[in-house]
PDB file of C-alpha atoms and ligand atoms in Angstrom:
ATOM      1  CA  MET L1350       4.979  28.468  -8.023  1.00 91.00           C
ATOM      2  CA  GLU L1351       5.102  24.845  -8.995  1.00 97.00           C
ATOM      3  CA  ARG L1352       6.114  21.805  -6.956  1.00 98.00           C
ATOM      4  CA  THR L1353       7.898  18.704  -8.163  1.00 98.00           C
ATOM      5  CA  LEU L1354       9.175  15.487  -6.618  1.00 99.00           C
ATOM      6  CA  VAL L1355      12.906  14.824  -6.846  1.00 99.00           C
ATOM      7  CA  ILE L1356      14.536  11.544  -5.860  1.00 99.00           C
ATOM      8  CA  ILE L1357      18.275  11.048  -5.574  1.00 99.00           C
ATOM      9  CA  LYS L1358      18.317   7.378  -6.527  1.00 99.00           C
ATOM     10  CA  PRO L1359      20.380   4.666  -4.797  1.00 98.00           C
ATOM     11  CA  ASP L1360      23.378   5.190  -7.106  1.00 98.00           C
ATOM     12  CA  GLY L1361      23.433   8.884  -6.218  1.00 98.00           C
ATOM     13  CA  VAL L1362      23.525   8.123  -2.510  1.00 98.00           C
ATOM     14  CA  GLN L1363      26.031   5.275  -2.841  1.00 98.00           C
ATOM     15  CA  ARG L1364      28.376   7.346  -4.994  1.00 98.00           C
ATOM     16  CA  GLY L1365      28.421  10.272  -2.584  1.00 98.00           C
ATOM     17  CA  LEU L1366      26.573  12.564  -4.967  1.00 98.00           C
ATOM     18  CA  ILE L1367      23.805  13.812  -2.661  1.00 98.00           C
ATOM     19  CA  GLY L1368      25.679  17.087  -2.167  1.00 98.00           C
ATOM     20  CA  PRO L1369      26.564  17.793  -5.805  1.00 98.00           C
ATOM     21  CA  ILE L1370      23.030  16.951  -6.985  1.00 98.00           C
ATOM     22  CA  ILE L1371      21.372  19.158  -4.363  1.00 98.00           C
ATOM     23  CA  THR L1372      23.880  21.905  -5.159  1.00 98.00           C
ATOM     24  CA  ARG L1373      22.808  21.875  -8.819  1.00 98.00           C
ATOM     25  CA  LEU L1374      19.183  22.411  -7.805  1.00 98.00           C
ATOM     26  CA  GLU L1375      19.932  25.002  -5.120  1.00 97.00           C
ATOM     27  CA  ARG L1376      22.248  27.115  -7.183  1.00 96.00           C
ATOM     28  CA  ARG L1377      19.638  27.407  -9.920  1.00 96.00           C
ATOM     29  CA  GLY L1378      17.421  29.053  -7.327  1.00 97.00           C
ATOM     30  CA  LEU L1379      15.022  26.183  -6.723  1.00 98.00           C
ATOM     31  CA  LYS L1380      13.727  25.905  -3.185  1.00 98.00           C
ATOM     32  CA  ILE L1381      13.677  22.620  -1.264  1.00 98.00           C
ATOM     33  CA  ILE L1382      10.495  22.607   0.809  1.00 98.00           C
ATOM     34  CA  THR L1383      10.868  19.145   2.358  1.00 98.00           C
ATOM     35  CA  MET L1384      13.438  16.358   2.256  1.00 98.00           C
ATOM     36  CA  LYS L1385      14.180  12.976   3.819  1.00 98.00           C
ATOM     37  CA  MET L1386      16.222   9.813   3.364  1.00 98.00           C
ATOM     38  CA  ILE L1387      14.291   6.560   3.097  1.00 98.00           C
ATOM     39  CA  GLN L1388      14.680   3.107   1.641  1.00 98.00           C
ATOM     40  CA  MET L1389      11.756   2.554  -0.702  1.00 98.00           C
ATOM     41  CA  ASP L1390       9.966  -0.742  -0.197  1.00 98.00           C
ATOM     42  CA  TYR L1391       8.696  -2.769  -3.110  1.00 98.00           C
ATOM     43  CA  ASP L1392       5.106  -1.636  -2.646  1.00 98.00           C
ATOM     44  CA  LEU L1393       5.987   2.065  -2.731  1.00 98.00           C
ATOM     45  CA  ALA L1394       8.262   1.504  -5.736  1.00 98.00           C
ATOM     46  CA  LYS L1395       5.451  -0.259  -7.588  1.00 98.00           C
ATOM     47  CA  ARG L1396       3.067   2.599  -6.926  1.00 98.00           C
ATOM     48  CA  HIS L1397       5.601   5.257  -7.868  1.00 98.00           C
ATOM     49  CA  TYR L1398       6.529   3.512 -11.127  1.00 98.00           C
ATOM     50  CA  ALA L1399       3.065   2.055 -11.900  1.00 97.00           C
ATOM     51  CA  ILE L1400       3.077   3.795 -15.280  1.00 97.00           C
ATOM     52  CA  HIS L1401       5.997   1.591 -16.371  1.00 98.00           C
ATOM     53  CA  GLU L1402       4.395  -1.726 -15.418  1.00 98.00           C
ATOM     54  CA  GLY L1403       4.804  -4.245 -18.220  1.00 97.00           C
ATOM     55  CA  LYS L1404       7.771  -2.509 -19.835  1.00 98.00           C
ATOM     56  CA  PRO L1405      10.905  -4.615 -20.332  1.00 98.00           C
ATOM     57  CA  PHE L1406      12.917  -2.641 -17.774  1.00 98.00           C
ATOM     58  CA  TYR L1407      10.170  -2.567 -15.106  1.00 98.00           C
ATOM     59  CA  GLU L1408      11.402  -5.365 -12.821  1.00 98.00           C
ATOM     60  CA  LYS L1409      14.996  -4.150 -12.933  1.00 98.00           C
ATOM     61  CA  LEU L1410      13.817  -0.622 -12.228  1.00 98.00           C
ATOM     62  CA  LEU L1411      11.994  -1.780  -9.071  1.00 98.00           C
ATOM     63  CA  GLU L1412      15.064  -3.745  -7.991  1.00 98.00           C
ATOM     64  CA  TYR L1413      17.302  -0.700  -8.565  1.00 98.00           C
ATOM     65  CA  ILE L1414      15.124   1.859  -6.795  1.00 98.00           C
ATOM     66  CA  THR L1415      14.588  -0.375  -3.726  1.00 98.00           C
ATOM     67  CA  SER L1416      18.205  -1.608  -3.518  1.00 98.00           C
ATOM     68  CA  ALA L1417      19.522   1.058  -1.104  1.00 98.00           C
ATOM     69  CA  PRO L1418      18.463   4.347   0.501  1.00 98.00           C
ATOM     70  CA  VAL L1419      17.301   7.292  -1.565  1.00 99.00           C
ATOM     71  CA  VAL L1420      16.900  10.980  -0.766  1.00 99.00           C
ATOM     72  CA  VAL L1421      13.478  12.289  -1.636  1.00 99.00           C
ATOM     73  CA  MET L1422      12.460  15.931  -1.686  1.00 99.00           C
ATOM     74  CA  VAL L1423       9.891  18.379  -2.925  1.00 98.00           C
ATOM     75  CA  VAL L1424      11.312  21.282  -4.877  1.00 98.00           C
ATOM     76  CA  GLU L1425       9.480  24.515  -5.557  1.00 98.00           C
ATOM     77  CA  GLY L1426       9.952  27.282  -8.082  1.00 96.00           C
ATOM     78  CA  LYS L1427       8.525  28.917 -11.179  1.00 96.00           C
ATOM     79  CA  GLU L1428       8.063  26.080 -13.679  1.00 97.00           C
ATOM     80  CA  ALA L1429       9.942  23.819 -11.282  1.00 98.00           C
ATOM     81  CA  ILE L1430       8.855  20.648 -13.098  1.00 98.00           C
ATOM     82  CA  GLU L1431      10.415  21.623 -16.416  1.00 98.00           C
ATOM     83  CA  VAL L1432      13.405  23.330 -14.782  1.00 98.00           C
ATOM     84  CA  VAL L1433      14.238  20.197 -12.783  1.00 98.00           C
ATOM     85  CA  ARG L1434      13.839  17.958 -15.851  1.00 98.00           C
ATOM     86  CA  ARG L1435      16.197  20.194 -17.813  1.00 98.00           C
ATOM     87  CA  THR L1436      18.679  20.337 -14.934  1.00 98.00           C
ATOM     88  CA  MET L1437      18.653  16.505 -14.751  1.00 98.00           C
ATOM     89  CA  GLY L1438      19.047  15.977 -18.496  1.00 98.00           C
ATOM     90  CA  ALA L1439      17.670  13.267 -20.775  1.00 98.00           C
ATOM     91  CA  THR L1440      16.650   9.911 -19.291  1.00 98.00           C
ATOM     92  CA  ASN L1441      19.541   8.230 -21.109  1.00 98.00           C
ATOM     93  CA  PRO L1442      22.742   9.872 -19.817  1.00 98.00           C
ATOM     94  CA  MET L1443      24.393   9.173 -23.190  1.00 97.00           C
ATOM     95  CA  GLU L1444      21.921  11.595 -24.730  1.00 98.00           C
ATOM     96  CA  ALA L1445      21.850  14.108 -21.888  1.00 98.00           C
ATOM     97  CA  ALA L1446      23.264  17.550 -22.648  1.00 98.00           C
ATOM     98  CA  PRO L1447      26.636  18.385 -21.081  1.00 98.00           C
ATOM     99  CA  GLY L1448      26.160  20.414 -17.937  1.00 98.00           C
ATOM    100  CA  THR L1449      23.158  18.375 -16.831  1.00 98.00           C
ATOM    101  CA  ILE L1450      23.330  16.138 -13.763  1.00 98.00           C
ATOM    102  CA  ARG L1451      22.888  12.920 -15.723  1.00 98.00           C
ATOM    103  CA  ALA L1452      25.457  13.840 -18.357  1.00 98.00           C
ATOM    104  CA  ASP L1453      28.042  15.044 -15.909  1.00 98.00           C
ATOM    105  CA  TYR L1454      27.815  12.180 -13.415  1.00 98.00           C
ATOM    106  CA  SER L1455      26.387   9.096 -15.135  1.00 98.00           C
ATOM    107  CA  LEU L1456      26.606   6.832 -18.162  1.00 98.00           C
ATOM    108  CA  GLU L1457      23.714   4.368 -18.235  1.00 97.00           C
ATOM    109  CA  ILE L1458      19.938   4.702 -18.384  1.00 98.00           C
ATOM    110  CA  GLY L1459      19.509   2.164 -15.575  1.00 98.00           C
ATOM    111  CA  ARG L1460      21.867   4.173 -13.325  1.00 98.00           C
ATOM    112  CA  ASN L1461      20.800   7.711 -14.072  1.00 98.00           C
ATOM    113  CA  LEU L1462      20.985   9.108 -10.538  1.00 98.00           C
ATOM    114  CA  VAL L1463      17.850  11.210 -10.282  1.00 98.00           C
ATOM    115  CA  HIS L1464      14.116  11.235 -10.689  1.00 98.00           C
ATOM    116  CA  GLY L1465      11.973  14.297 -11.353  1.00 98.00           C
ATOM    117  CA  SER L1466       8.214  14.370 -11.961  1.00 98.00           C
ATOM    118  CA  ASP L1467       7.464  14.705 -15.675  1.00 98.00           C
ATOM    119  CA  GLY L1468       4.336  16.877 -15.497  1.00 98.00           C
ATOM    120  CA  ALA L1469       1.863  18.621 -13.220  1.00 98.00           C
ATOM    121  CA  GLU L1470      -0.400  15.588 -12.916  1.00 98.00           C
ATOM    122  CA  THR L1471       2.536  13.303 -12.214  1.00 98.00           C
ATOM    123  CA  ALA L1472       3.852  15.638  -9.522  1.00 98.00           C
ATOM    124  CA  ALA L1473       0.412  15.790  -7.891  1.00 98.00           C
ATOM    125  CA  PHE L1474       0.311  11.980  -7.889  1.00 98.00           C
ATOM    126  CA  GLU L1475       3.910  11.392  -6.776  1.00 98.00           C
ATOM    127  CA  ILE L1476       4.369  13.934  -3.963  1.00 98.00           C
ATOM    128  CA  PRO L1477       1.667  12.411  -1.675  1.00 98.00           C
ATOM    129  CA  LEU L1478       3.224   8.959  -2.132  1.00 98.00           C
ATOM    130  CA  PHE L1479       6.193  10.235  -0.116  1.00 98.00           C
ATOM    131  CA  PHE L1480       4.996  13.166   1.985  1.00 98.00           C
ATOM    132  CA  ASN L1481       1.976  14.198   4.004  1.00 98.00           C
ATOM    133  CA  GLU L1482       0.953  17.776   3.382  1.00 97.00           C
ATOM    134  CA  ASP L1483       2.008  18.723   6.948  1.00 98.00           C
ATOM    135  CA  GLU L1484       5.590  17.639   6.188  1.00 98.00           C
ATOM    136  CA  ILE L1485       5.846  20.172   3.374  1.00 98.00           C
ATOM    137  CA  LEU L1486       7.106  23.537   4.575  1.00 98.00           C
ATOM    138  CA  SER L1487       6.097  26.965   3.469  1.00 95.00           C
ATOM    139  CA  TYR L1488       8.781  29.575   3.931  1.00 96.00           C
ATOM    140  CA  SER L1489      10.208  32.552   2.129  1.00 95.00           C
ATOM    141  CA  ARG L1490      13.834  33.320   1.435  1.00 96.00           C
ATOM    142  CA  ASP L1491      15.361  36.768   1.489  1.00 96.00           C
ATOM    143  CA  THR L1492      17.066  35.851  -1.790  1.00 95.00           C
ATOM    144  CA  ASP L1493      13.811  35.123  -3.617  1.00 95.00           C
ATOM    145  CA  ARG L1494      13.612  38.653  -4.996  1.00 95.00           C
ATOM    146  CA  TRP L1495      17.088  38.179  -6.486  1.00 96.00           C
ATOM    147  CA  ILE L1496      16.038  34.924  -8.158  1.00 95.00           C
ATOM    148  CA  PHE L1497      12.483  35.663  -9.291  1.00 93.00           C
ATOM    149  CA  GLU L1498      11.667  38.902 -11.102  1.00 92.00           C
TER     150      GLU L1498
HETATM  151  P1  IDP H 898      12.596   9.631 -16.466  1.00 50.03           P
HETATM  152  O1  IDP H 898      13.223   9.136 -15.176  1.00 50.03           O
HETATM  153  O2  IDP H 898      13.546  10.501 -17.233  1.00 50.03           O
HETATM  154  O3  IDP H 898      11.259  10.272 -16.258  1.00 50.03           O
HETATM  155  P2  IDP H 898      11.159   7.325 -17.476  1.00 50.03           P
HETATM  156  O4  IDP H 898      10.898   7.023 -18.900  1.00 50.03           O
HETATM  157  O5  IDP H 898      10.005   7.791 -16.638  1.00 50.03           O
HETATM  158  O6  IDP H 898      12.374   8.345 -17.399  1.00 50.03           O
HETATM  159  O7  IDP H 898      11.755   5.998 -16.825  1.00 50.03           O
HETATM  160  C1  IDP H 898      11.865   5.872 -15.432  1.00 50.03           C
HETATM  161  C2  IDP H 898      13.209   5.298 -15.098  1.00 50.03           C
HETATM  162  O8  IDP H 898      13.267   3.958 -15.572  1.00 50.03           O
HETATM  163  C3  IDP H 898      14.398   5.987 -15.767  1.00 50.03           C
HETATM  164  O9  IDP H 898      14.840   7.113 -15.065  1.00 50.03           O
HETATM  165  C4  IDP H 898      15.432   4.891 -15.752  1.00 50.03           C
HETATM  166  O10 IDP H 898      16.044   4.759 -14.463  1.00 50.03           O
HETATM  167  C5  IDP H 898      14.584   3.661 -15.994  1.00 50.03           C
HETATM  168  N1  IDP H 898      14.534   3.328 -17.426  1.00 50.03           N
HETATM  169  C6  IDP H 898      13.794   3.923 -18.383  1.00 50.03           C
HETATM  170  N2  IDP H 898      13.981   3.353 -19.568  1.00 50.03           N
HETATM  171  C7  IDP H 898      14.870   2.364 -19.372  1.00 50.03           C
HETATM  172  C8  IDP H 898      15.481   1.419 -20.225  1.00 50.03           C
HETATM  173  O11 IDP H 898      15.242   1.360 -21.444  1.00 50.03           O
HETATM  174  N3  IDP H 898      16.367   0.554 -19.624  1.00 50.03           N
HETATM  175  C9  IDP H 898      16.660   0.584 -18.299  1.00 50.03           C
HETATM  176  N4  IDP H 898      16.099   1.473 -17.458  1.00 50.03           N
HETATM  177  C10 IDP H 898      15.227   2.359 -17.988  1.00 50.03           C
HETATM  178 MG1   MG H 899       9.482   9.475 -15.556  1.00 50.03          MG
END
């Protein structure tokens, strides 16, 4: 089982899309193992998006992600990192495949609703930025055997 960090960004919360976005993840069979609503401060945003420092969109990205509350969660499943990325769709909603969260609910790259870790190393770096290990729950679901072979 793999873990990945998912953030419903400020536009997702403001637009009332927490439910629909979580539904997309849940109905695929992914398991939410911790979740909370926070407003990211500038320092946390800088650490989370450190990899993008110096890029033209960096300052606007920090402004966007800190502008209002976000919902942050850890999602678990087989190949959860790739599954979440594919469920979200391409970074630019214009290029995202129909049926993905970004394609179905958004239009612009700077308002693309969701974040998902892009690899195992990234997930291992990002999850502890938001959660202590004791906040992450370990539980089984009776449906797991109907989701995982
Ligand atoms: P990702 O969220 O699909 O992993 P990244 O390349 O890691 O995409 O970029 C992080 C976030 O920065 C994007 O989700 C998007 O909100 C924002 N972003 C990326 N590229 C641009 C851009 O060219 N213009 C404006 N915002 C961008
Ligand atoms: Mg990324």
